[in-house]
Amino acid sequence: VVSSSRREAHESAWCPARVGQDEDDEEEVKPSSKAGLGGPRALFSSLCEAEVVATFGSLRCLRFSMVQRDMFGAADTGGALWYADRVMAEYLGGGGLDAATSSGVLAEVPGARPDDLDRDDAAGGCTAEQRRRTRGLALALGCGGVPLSGFVAAALGWKVVLTDLGIVLDQTRQNVRRNLDAVRSARAALGIDSDDVEDDIEVRELPFGDERALDAALSRWHAPSEAAGPLVLLCSDCIWKPELHTILVKTFVSALQRGASGGGGGFTGACALVSFQKRSPTNEALFMKCLNEAEVLRFERVDIAEVLQLVQWPSQVGTDTLRGCDLVNEFQLFRLTLAPAGAPAPVGASAGAVAH
């Protein structure tokens, strides 16, 4: 039986320094809200560092430094940067937003290697033509206090709304303030206007399933008389609680309907990118079942094999851990869209269908 707890699964599979401890030792050193961050715990896992730095293989101009909070404290697991969001962020940095919206010249090469492009470019290999990409609104659902993928979207010139439960958002705002200069610097390197960075990032409370909160999160960006560009939902590692699957999928559907071309919000279309690290086959099967039962949704698995080779894993994830892990199976990324009007409902849709 594989625990559905993100904390337990993380420590058993991704903290190699803990392997071999007997049950008594485990009980003695079990983290608690009194233990704080840093110190010996940070040697085992980047999730226990007081500050975490993220860099990218796809775009060398991106570097973010963020504060974390104890995942055994009041913010629960929302206070840490989980690995699935590192994967999502790398995918976005390598052209994933363009690929997701079927626009931009990077659409065919998400996760493009910098050494395949011009290495002299300060942007990590992107050409000026590749930077002229379609931009719109990225709505990050359950982003936590360390919203890395949201920061990447902002650095790429997108408007961003970062959402989670209220207890987490003070940390989210703290990290936004901490990284405004990093976003400006990245935009400058990419040839993107950096004057309105602060106005382009908004933080809001949005519990899954709350229609009013969803409307409020999108209200500022509604522009019925002017195309607002595409709407992309970003959701990393939010499926670990099976009791939230139904309302999470409901939120996907509601947001995609608001973002659909002609949906009244001024958007030119919408999709959702959903990433997670596999921990519990039972839990993940329940989530896929919820997706299948949402007849208005279509979903496809995105091929992120090249992206995973570019992820800059923290030092605590040793070479032996990576060598012994099937990363392509460990991390999953799905693209969700609304089904075309009149299309038949999915029959036995599989997580194995991969979009390139």
mmCIF file of C-alpha atoms in Angstrom:
data_model
loop_
_atom_site.group_PDB
_atom_site.id
_atom_site.type_symbol
_atom_site.label_atom_id
_atom_site.label_comp_id
_atom_site.label_asym_id
_atom_site.label_seq_id
_atom_site.Cartn_x
_atom_site.Cartn_y
_atom_site.Cartn_z
ATOM 1 C CA VAL A 1 0.000 0.000 0.000
ATOM 2 C CA VAL A 2 1.390 3.401 -0.998
ATOM 3 C CA SER A 3 0.434 6.269 1.270
ATOM 4 C CA SER A 4 -1.432 9.134 -0.358
ATOM 5 C CA SER A 5 0.264 11.565 2.032
ATOM 6 C CA ARG A 6 2.651 13.804 0.164
ATOM 7 C CA ARG A 7 4.866 14.084 3.224
ATOM 8 C CA GLU A 8 5.182 10.354 3.862
ATOM 9 C CA ALA A 9 5.679 9.482 0.206
ATOM 10 C CA HIS A 10 8.282 12.191 -0.197
ATOM 11 C CA GLU A 11 10.361 11.006 2.738
ATOM 12 C CA SER A 12 10.226 7.346 1.735
ATOM 13 C CA ALA A 13 11.181 7.821 -1.924
ATOM 14 C CA TRP A 14 13.019 11.138 -2.234
ATOM 15 C CA CYS A 15 15.063 11.437 0.974
ATOM 16 C CA PRO A 16 17.805 8.819 0.435
ATOM 17 C CA ALA A 17 19.668 9.914 3.561
ATOM 18 C CA ARG A 18 16.782 8.586 5.638
ATOM 19 C CA VAL A 19 16.817 5.114 4.126
ATOM 20 C CA GLY A 20 17.860 2.456 6.611
ATOM 21 C CA GLN A 21 16.605 4.166 9.748
ATOM 22 C CA ASP A 22 14.678 1.836 12.002
ATOM 23 C CA GLU A 23 11.182 2.605 13.230
ATOM 24 C CA ASP A 24 12.364 3.866 16.607
ATOM 25 C CA ASP A 25 14.730 6.370 14.997
ATOM 26 C CA GLU A 26 11.980 7.450 12.615
ATOM 27 C CA GLU A 27 9.673 8.169 15.517
ATOM 28 C CA GLU A 28 12.320 10.234 17.291
ATOM 29 C CA VAL A 29 13.187 12.471 14.355
ATOM 30 C CA LYS A 30 9.724 12.769 12.840
ATOM 31 C CA PRO A 31 9.330 16.432 11.804
ATOM 32 C CA SER A 32 6.829 18.570 13.644
ATOM 33 C CA SER A 33 5.751 22.186 13.605
ATOM 34 C CA LYS A 34 8.116 22.754 16.555
ATOM 35 C CA ALA A 35 11.176 21.589 14.639
ATOM 36 C CA GLY A 36 11.260 24.540 12.268
ATOM 37 C CA LEU A 37 13.004 24.660 8.909
ATOM 38 C CA GLY A 38 16.662 24.350 8.071
ATOM 39 C CA GLY A 39 19.229 22.433 10.102
ATOM 40 C CA PRO A 40 19.526 18.656 9.731
ATOM 41 C CA ARG A 41 16.091 18.384 8.125
ATOM 42 C CA ALA A 42 17.223 20.521 5.194
ATOM 43 C CA LEU A 43 20.043 18.047 4.525
ATOM 44 C CA PHE A 44 17.446 15.383 3.749
ATOM 45 C CA SER A 45 14.993 17.377 1.646
ATOM 46 C CA SER A 46 14.759 20.721 -0.120
ATOM 47 C CA LEU A 47 11.182 20.891 1.172
ATOM 48 C CA CYS A 48 12.645 21.512 4.623
ATOM 49 C CA GLU A 49 14.857 24.445 3.624
ATOM 50 C CA ALA A 50 13.896 27.881 4.921
ATOM 51 C CA GLU A 51 14.775 29.317 1.511
ATOM 52 C CA VAL A 52 14.786 27.519 -1.804
ATOM 53 C CA VAL A 53 16.311 28.636 -5.112
ATOM 54 C CA ALA A 54 15.011 27.479 -8.487
ATOM 55 C CA THR A 55 16.914 27.688 -11.768
ATOM 56 C CA PHE A 56 16.078 26.266 -15.182
ATOM 57 C CA GLY A 57 17.763 24.262 -17.880
ATOM 58 C CA SER A 58 15.465 25.690 -20.542
ATOM 59 C CA LEU A 59 15.911 29.377 -19.707
ATOM 60 C CA ARG A 60 19.112 30.417 -17.958
ATOM 61 C CA CYS A 61 17.822 33.934 -17.323
ATOM 62 C CA LEU A 62 15.270 32.617 -14.812
ATOM 63 C CA ARG A 63 16.231 32.383 -11.149
ATOM 64 C CA PHE A 64 13.834 32.617 -8.240
ATOM 65 C CA SER A 65 14.547 32.621 -4.502
ATOM 66 C CA MET A 66 11.577 31.790 -2.281
ATOM 67 C CA VAL A 67 10.849 31.306 1.402
ATOM 68 C CA GLN A 68 9.216 28.099 2.556
ATOM 69 C CA ARG A 69 7.156 27.310 5.612
ATOM 70 C CA ASP A 70 7.024 24.151 7.636
ATOM 71 C CA MET A 71 4.785 21.604 5.930
ATOM 72 C CA PHE A 72 3.890 20.332 9.397
ATOM 73 C CA GLY A 73 2.745 23.799 10.426
ATOM 74 C CA ALA A 74 -0.362 25.895 9.867
ATOM 75 C CA ALA A 75 0.085 26.094 6.069
ATOM 76 C CA ASP A 76 0.343 22.299 5.898
ATOM 77 C CA THR A 77 1.836 21.131 2.611
ATOM 78 C CA GLY A 78 1.048 24.486 0.971
ATOM 79 C CA GLY A 79 4.196 26.040 2.407
ATOM 80 C CA ALA A 80 6.731 24.066 0.371
ATOM 81 C CA LEU A 81 7.868 23.828 -3.241
ATOM 82 C CA TRP A 82 6.922 20.333 -4.404
ATOM 83 C CA TYR A 83 8.768 18.649 -7.239
ATOM 84 C CA ALA A 84 5.768 18.451 -9.557
ATOM 85 C CA ASP A 85 5.729 22.241 -9.736
ATOM 86 C CA ARG A 86 9.434 22.258 -10.599
ATOM 87 C CA VAL A 87 8.536 20.007 -13.531
ATOM 88 C CA MET A 88 5.593 22.203 -14.530
ATOM 89 C CA ALA A 89 7.753 25.332 -14.320
ATOM 90 C CA GLU A 90 10.468 23.788 -16.509
ATOM 91 C CA TYR A 91 7.838 22.790 -19.061
ATOM 92 C CA LEU A 92 6.534 26.363 -19.177
ATOM 93 C CA GLY A 93 10.041 27.782 -19.478
ATOM 94 C CA GLY A 94 10.763 25.527 -22.442
ATOM 95 C CA GLY A 95 7.749 26.686 -24.428
ATOM 96 C CA GLY A 96 4.923 24.847 -22.692
ATOM 97 C CA LEU A 97 2.564 27.823 -22.642
ATOM 98 C CA ASP A 98 2.877 28.117 -26.405
ATOM 99 C CA ALA A 99 2.385 24.396 -26.876
ATOM 100 C CA ALA A 100 -0.616 24.367 -24.549
ATOM 101 C CA THR A 101 -2.374 27.104 -26.473
ATOM 102 C CA SER A 102 -1.270 25.811 -29.904
ATOM 103 C CA SER A 103 0.389 29.123 -30.661
ATOM 104 C CA GLY A 104 3.901 30.467 -30.873
ATOM 105 C CA VAL A 105 6.923 29.008 -32.606
ATOM 106 C CA LEU A 106 7.938 26.942 -29.584
ATOM 107 C CA ALA A 107 4.739 24.918 -29.789
ATOM 108 C CA GLU A 108 6.536 22.117 -31.610
ATOM 109 C CA VAL A 109 9.482 21.909 -29.258
ATOM 110 C CA PRO A 110 8.425 22.142 -25.587
ATOM 111 C CA GLY A 111 11.460 21.537 -23.438
ATOM 112 C CA ALA A 112 13.846 22.541 -26.236
ATOM 113 C CA ARG A 113 17.434 22.140 -25.111
ATOM 114 C CA PRO A 114 19.442 25.349 -24.847
ATOM 115 C CA ASP A 115 22.365 23.720 -26.712
ATOM 116 C CA ASP A 116 20.031 23.139 -29.673
ATOM 117 C CA LEU A 117 19.561 26.910 -29.943
ATOM 118 C CA ASP A 118 21.843 29.950 -29.730
ATOM 119 C CA ARG A 119 23.806 29.566 -26.517
ATOM 120 C CA ASP A 120 25.008 33.186 -26.659
ATOM 121 C CA ASP A 121 21.497 34.448 -26.078
ATOM 122 C CA ALA A 122 20.999 35.745 -22.525
ATOM 123 C CA ALA A 123 17.583 34.147 -22.503
ATOM 124 C CA GLY A 124 19.113 30.690 -22.535
ATOM 125 C CA GLY A 125 18.867 30.093 -26.256
ATOM 126 C CA CYS A 126 15.544 31.655 -27.252
ATOM 127 C CA THR A 127 15.612 33.764 -30.382
ATOM 128 C CA ALA A 128 13.801 37.088 -30.743
ATOM 129 C CA GLU A 129 11.236 35.403 -32.969
ATOM 130 C CA GLN A 130 10.562 32.757 -30.315
ATOM 131 C CA ARG A 131 9.962 35.446 -27.714
ATOM 132 C CA ARG A 132 7.124 36.944 -29.767
ATOM 133 C CA ARG A 133 4.676 34.473 -28.335
ATOM 134 C CA THR A 134 0.999 34.769 -27.632
ATOM 135 C CA ARG A 135 0.388 35.916 -24.072
ATOM 136 C CA GLY A 136 -2.729 35.813 -21.969
ATOM 137 C CA LEU A 137 -3.789 35.018 -18.411
ATOM 138 C CA ALA A 138 -2.392 32.171 -16.304
ATOM 139 C CA LEU A 139 -4.665 31.194 -13.413
ATOM 140 C CA ALA A 140 -2.716 29.103 -10.887
ATOM 141 C CA LEU A 141 -5.025 26.898 -8.806
ATOM 142 C CA GLY A 142 -3.793 25.657 -5.433
ATOM 143 C CA CYS A 143 -0.461 27.366 -6.087
ATOM 144 C CA GLY A 144 0.687 27.245 -2.470
ATOM 145 C CA GLY A 145 3.038 29.727 -0.866
ATOM 146 C CA VAL A 146 5.854 28.965 -3.326
ATOM 147 C CA PRO A 147 4.167 29.494 -6.725
ATOM 148 C CA LEU A 148 7.117 28.712 -8.998
ATOM 149 C CA SER A 149 5.198 27.938 -12.196
ATOM 150 C CA GLY A 150 3.227 31.163 -11.758
ATOM 151 C CA PHE A 151 6.476 33.122 -11.548
ATOM 152 C CA VAL A 152 7.702 31.513 -14.772
ATOM 153 C CA ALA A 153 4.474 32.480 -16.553
ATOM 154 C CA ALA A 154 4.881 36.048 -15.285
ATOM 155 C CA ALA A 155 8.495 36.133 -16.469
ATOM 156 C CA LEU A 156 7.291 35.098 -19.921
ATOM 157 C CA GLY A 157 5.005 38.123 -20.073
ATOM 158 C CA TRP A 158 1.704 36.571 -19.002
ATOM 159 C CA LYS A 159 -0.752 38.103 -16.574
ATOM 160 C CA VAL A 160 -0.938 35.784 -13.558
ATOM 161 C CA VAL A 161 -3.494 35.182 -10.800
ATOM 162 C CA LEU A 162 -2.126 33.063 -7.944
ATOM 163 C CA THR A 163 -4.821 31.347 -5.883
ATOM 164 C CA ASP A 164 -5.058 29.094 -2.853
ATOM 165 C CA LEU A 165 -6.648 29.052 0.601
ATOM 166 C CA GLY A 166 -6.339 32.197 2.694
ATOM 167 C CA ILE A 167 -4.037 30.623 5.285
ATOM 168 C CA VAL A 168 -1.357 30.164 2.615
ATOM 169 C CA LEU A 169 -1.577 33.495 0.806
ATOM 170 C CA ASP A 170 0.516 35.644 3.179
ATOM 171 C CA GLN A 171 3.476 33.494 2.195
ATOM 172 C CA THR A 172 2.468 33.702 -1.478
ATOM 173 C CA ARG A 173 2.432 37.512 -1.294
ATOM 174 C CA GLN A 174 5.775 37.506 0.508
ATOM 175 C CA ASN A 175 7.341 35.478 -2.275
ATOM 176 C CA VAL A 176 5.752 37.669 -4.947
ATOM 177 C CA ARG A 177 7.362 40.766 -3.392
ATOM 178 C CA ARG A 178 10.631 38.885 -3.074
ATOM 179 C CA ASN A 179 10.708 37.963 -6.777
ATOM 180 C CA LEU A 180 9.382 41.040 -8.571
ATOM 181 C CA ASP A 181 12.911 42.070 -9.510
ATOM 182 C CA ALA A 182 13.658 38.551 -10.749
ATOM 183 C CA VAL A 183 10.595 38.687 -13.011
ATOM 184 C CA ARG A 184 11.606 42.122 -14.296
ATOM 185 C CA SER A 185 15.132 40.922 -14.992
ATOM 186 C CA ALA A 186 13.884 37.863 -16.863
ATOM 187 C CA ARG A 187 11.481 39.939 -18.958
ATOM 188 C CA ALA A 188 14.268 42.349 -19.848
ATOM 189 C CA ALA A 189 16.482 39.438 -20.955
ATOM 190 C CA LEU A 190 13.611 38.103 -23.058
ATOM 191 C CA GLY A 191 12.835 41.451 -24.635
ATOM 192 C CA ILE A 192 9.475 41.742 -22.865
ATOM 193 C CA ASP A 193 8.079 44.966 -21.383
ATOM 194 C CA SER A 194 8.856 44.894 -17.661
ATOM 195 C CA ASP A 195 7.178 48.135 -16.554
ATOM 196 C CA ASP A 196 3.930 46.578 -15.323
ATOM 197 C CA VAL A 197 5.241 43.498 -13.507
ATOM 198 C CA GLU A 198 3.624 44.368 -10.180
ATOM 199 C CA ASP A 199 0.242 44.947 -11.829
ATOM 200 C CA ASP A 200 0.526 41.722 -13.812
ATOM 201 C CA ILE A 201 0.626 39.447 -10.730
ATOM 202 C CA GLU A 202 -2.425 39.171 -8.492
ATOM 203 C CA VAL A 203 -2.956 36.986 -5.405
ATOM 204 C CA ARG A 204 -6.478 35.840 -4.496
ATOM 205 C CA GLU A 205 -8.213 33.287 -2.313
ATOM 206 C CA LEU A 206 -9.968 30.618 -4.372
ATOM 207 C CA PRO A 207 -11.160 27.407 -2.716
ATOM 208 C CA PHE A 208 -11.887 24.667 -5.231
ATOM 209 C CA GLY A 209 -15.554 24.665 -6.214
ATOM 210 C CA ASP A 210 -16.200 28.274 -5.194
ATOM 211 C CA GLU A 211 -17.869 29.862 -8.233
ATOM 212 C CA ARG A 212 -17.971 33.358 -6.782
ATOM 213 C CA ALA A 213 -14.292 33.270 -5.930
ATOM 214 C CA LEU A 214 -13.547 32.035 -9.443
ATOM 215 C CA ASP A 215 -15.502 34.919 -10.953
ATOM 216 C CA ALA A 216 -13.641 37.341 -8.699
ATOM 217 C CA ALA A 217 -10.279 35.884 -9.727
ATOM 218 C CA LEU A 218 -11.082 36.431 -13.402
ATOM 219 C CA SER A 219 -13.136 39.634 -13.114
ATOM 220 C CA ARG A 220 -10.238 42.050 -13.440
ATOM 221 C CA TRP A 221 -9.201 40.416 -16.688
ATOM 222 C CA HIS A 222 -12.637 40.189 -18.316
ATOM 223 C CA ALA A 223 -12.514 42.308 -21.449
ATOM 224 C CA PRO A 224 -15.615 41.549 -23.555
ATOM 225 C CA SER A 225 -14.805 44.328 -26.015
ATOM 226 C CA GLU A 226 -11.146 43.383 -26.400
ATOM 227 C CA ALA A 227 -9.477 39.978 -26.796
ATOM 228 C CA ALA A 228 -7.586 39.151 -23.598
ATOM 229 C CA GLY A 229 -5.622 36.309 -25.182
ATOM 230 C CA PRO A 230 -5.856 32.704 -24.016
ATOM 231 C CA LEU A 231 -6.574 31.529 -20.478
ATOM 232 C CA VAL A 232 -4.325 28.769 -19.132
ATOM 233 C CA LEU A 233 -4.976 27.067 -15.799
ATOM 234 C CA LEU A 234 -1.915 25.832 -13.914
ATOM 235 C CA CYS A 235 -2.385 23.183 -11.240
ATOM 236 C CA SER A 236 0.531 21.282 -9.683
ATOM 237 C CA ASP A 237 0.289 18.443 -7.179
ATOM 238 C CA CYS A 238 -3.263 19.165 -6.027
ATOM 239 C CA ILE A 239 -4.768 15.683 -6.406
ATOM 240 C CA TRP A 240 -3.358 14.020 -3.294
ATOM 241 C CA LYS A 241 -6.635 14.417 -1.374
ATOM 242 C CA PRO A 242 -9.284 12.255 -3.073
ATOM 243 C CA GLU A 243 -12.115 14.085 -1.335
ATOM 244 C CA LEU A 244 -11.183 17.194 -3.348
ATOM 245 C CA HIS A 245 -11.144 15.546 -6.794
ATOM 246 C CA THR A 246 -14.752 16.286 -7.678
ATOM 247 C CA ILE A 247 -14.685 19.986 -6.779
ATOM 248 C CA LEU A 248 -11.265 20.417 -8.382
ATOM 249 C CA VAL A 249 -12.544 19.006 -11.687
ATOM 250 C CA LYS A 250 -15.636 21.194 -11.324
ATOM 251 C CA THR A 251 -13.343 24.209 -11.018
ATOM 252 C CA PHE A 252 -11.446 23.149 -14.149
ATOM 253 C CA VAL A 253 -14.695 22.926 -16.096
ATOM 254 C CA SER A 254 -16.072 26.246 -14.821
ATOM 255 C CA ALA A 255 -12.858 28.127 -15.542
ATOM 256 C CA LEU A 256 -12.477 26.591 -19.008
ATOM 257 C CA GLN A 257 -16.056 27.525 -19.856
ATOM 258 C CA ARG A 258 -15.389 31.116 -18.816
ATOM 259 C CA GLY A 259 -12.222 31.149 -20.888
ATOM 260 C CA ALA A 260 -13.696 29.585 -24.003
ATOM 261 C CA SER A 261 -13.695 31.704 -27.127
ATOM 262 C CA GLY A 262 -17.072 33.413 -27.159
ATOM 263 C CA GLY A 263 -17.569 32.625 -23.475
ATOM 264 C CA GLY A 264 -18.121 36.264 -22.591
ATOM 265 C CA GLY A 265 -14.794 36.916 -20.881
ATOM 266 C CA GLY A 266 -12.939 38.163 -23.902
ATOM 267 C CA PHE A 267 -10.513 35.239 -23.891
ATOM 268 C CA THR A 268 -9.527 33.573 -27.138
ATOM 269 C CA GLY A 269 -9.615 30.049 -25.737
ATOM 270 C CA ALA A 270 -8.654 28.073 -22.666
ATOM 271 C CA CYS A 271 -6.869 24.959 -21.478
ATOM 272 C CA ALA A 272 -5.588 23.547 -18.197
ATOM 273 C CA LEU A 273 -2.170 22.065 -17.420
ATOM 274 C CA VAL A 274 -2.303 19.618 -14.517
ATOM 275 C CA SER A 275 0.837 18.029 -13.114
ATOM 276 C CA PHE A 276 1.410 15.617 -10.265
ATOM 277 C CA GLN A 277 3.918 13.187 -8.845
ATOM 278 C CA LYS A 278 2.642 9.633 -8.639
ATOM 279 C CA ARG A 279 2.319 8.312 -5.107
ATOM 280 C CA SER A 280 -0.869 6.277 -4.790
ATOM 281 C CA PRO A 281 -2.225 4.241 -7.719
ATOM 282 C CA THR A 282 -5.622 4.140 -6.040
ATOM 283 C CA ASN A 283 -5.789 7.894 -5.550
ATOM 284 C CA GLU A 284 -4.568 8.657 -9.066
ATOM 285 C CA ALA A 285 -7.073 6.204 -10.559
ATOM 286 C CA LEU A 286 -9.843 8.012 -8.697
ATOM 287 C CA PHE A 287 -8.705 11.328 -10.150
ATOM 288 C CA MET A 288 -8.631 9.921 -13.685
ATOM 289 C CA LYS A 289 -12.110 8.516 -13.075
ATOM 290 C CA CYS A 290 -13.327 12.013 -12.187
ATOM 291 C CA LEU A 291 -11.829 13.373 -15.395
ATOM 292 C CA ASN A 292 -13.499 10.628 -17.418
ATOM 293 C CA GLU A 293 -16.850 11.322 -15.813
ATOM 294 C CA ALA A 294 -16.686 15.010 -16.749
ATOM 295 C CA GLU A 295 -18.226 14.580 -20.186
ATOM 296 C CA VAL A 296 -17.454 18.136 -21.254
ATOM 297 C CA LEU A 297 -13.707 17.633 -20.774
ATOM 298 C CA ARG A 298 -11.076 16.174 -23.039
ATOM 299 C CA PHE A 299 -7.623 15.391 -21.696
ATOM 300 C CA GLU A 300 -4.326 14.119 -23.012
ATOM 301 C CA ARG A 301 -1.057 13.269 -21.395
ATOM 302 C CA VAL A 302 1.835 15.513 -22.428
ATOM 303 C CA ASP A 303 5.193 13.986 -23.301
ATOM 304 C CA ILE A 304 7.668 15.575 -20.877
ATOM 305 C CA ALA A 305 10.602 13.181 -21.305
ATOM 306 C CA GLU A 306 12.879 15.938 -22.644
ATOM 307 C CA VAL A 307 11.630 18.403 -20.052
ATOM 308 C CA LEU A 308 12.593 16.066 -17.215
ATOM 309 C CA GLN A 309 16.174 16.003 -18.481
ATOM 310 C CA LEU A 310 16.309 19.787 -18.084
ATOM 311 C CA VAL A 311 14.847 20.053 -14.570
ATOM 312 C CA GLN A 312 17.398 21.471 -12.137
ATOM 313 C CA TRP A 313 16.799 19.167 -9.191
ATOM 314 C CA PRO A 314 17.879 20.361 -5.729
ATOM 315 C CA SER A 315 21.130 18.994 -4.358
ATOM 316 C CA GLN A 316 19.298 16.784 -1.858
ATOM 317 C CA VAL A 317 17.989 14.695 -4.757
ATOM 318 C CA GLY A 318 21.111 12.643 -5.318
ATOM 319 C CA THR A 319 22.300 11.061 -8.535
ATOM 320 C CA ASP A 320 21.510 7.617 -7.165
ATOM 321 C CA THR A 321 17.916 8.646 -6.494
ATOM 322 C CA LEU A 322 17.454 9.959 -10.032
ATOM 323 C CA ARG A 323 19.202 6.980 -11.596
ATOM 324 C CA GLY A 324 16.911 4.563 -9.795
ATOM 325 C CA CYS A 325 13.702 6.440 -10.617
ATOM 326 C CA ASP A 326 11.626 6.249 -13.774
ATOM 327 C CA LEU A 327 10.979 9.989 -13.970
ATOM 328 C CA VAL A 328 8.727 9.723 -17.029
ATOM 329 C CA ASN A 329 6.415 7.467 -15.050
ATOM 330 C CA GLU A 330 6.926 9.308 -11.748
ATOM 331 C CA PHE A 331 5.754 12.700 -13.016
ATOM 332 C CA GLN A 332 2.622 13.189 -15.096
ATOM 333 C CA LEU A 333 1.408 16.241 -16.968
ATOM 334 C CA PHE A 334 -2.015 16.478 -18.600
ATOM 335 C CA ARG A 335 -3.590 19.057 -20.886
ATOM 336 C CA LEU A 336 -7.336 19.553 -20.392
ATOM 337 C CA THR A 337 -9.695 21.294 -22.807
ATOM 338 C CA LEU A 338 -13.432 21.522 -23.312
ATOM 339 C CA ALA A 339 -14.910 18.949 -25.661
ATOM 340 C CA PRO A 340 -16.174 20.356 -28.963
ATOM 341 C CA ALA A 341 -19.921 20.883 -29.013
ATOM 342 C CA GLY A 342 -21.690 17.684 -29.992
ATOM 343 C CA ALA A 343 -18.611 15.497 -29.482
ATOM 344 C CA PRO A 344 -19.246 12.058 -27.948
ATOM 345 C CA ALA A 345 -18.308 11.468 -24.339
ATOM 346 C CA PRO A 346 -14.913 9.812 -23.714
ATOM 347 C CA VAL A 347 -14.972 6.038 -23.420
ATOM 348 C CA GLY A 348 -12.288 4.587 -21.195
ATOM 349 C CA ALA A 349 -9.896 7.467 -21.752
ATOM 350 C CA SER A 350 -6.446 6.408 -20.666
ATOM 351 C CA ALA A 351 -3.619 8.197 -18.922
ATOM 352 C CA GLY A 352 -1.346 6.556 -21.431
ATOM 353 C CA ALA A 353 -2.345 8.584 -24.472
ATOM 354 C CA VAL A 354 0.507 11.004 -25.010
ATOM 355 C CA ALA A 355 0.493 14.300 -26.854
ATOM 356 C CA HIS A 356 3.785 15.463 -28.338
#
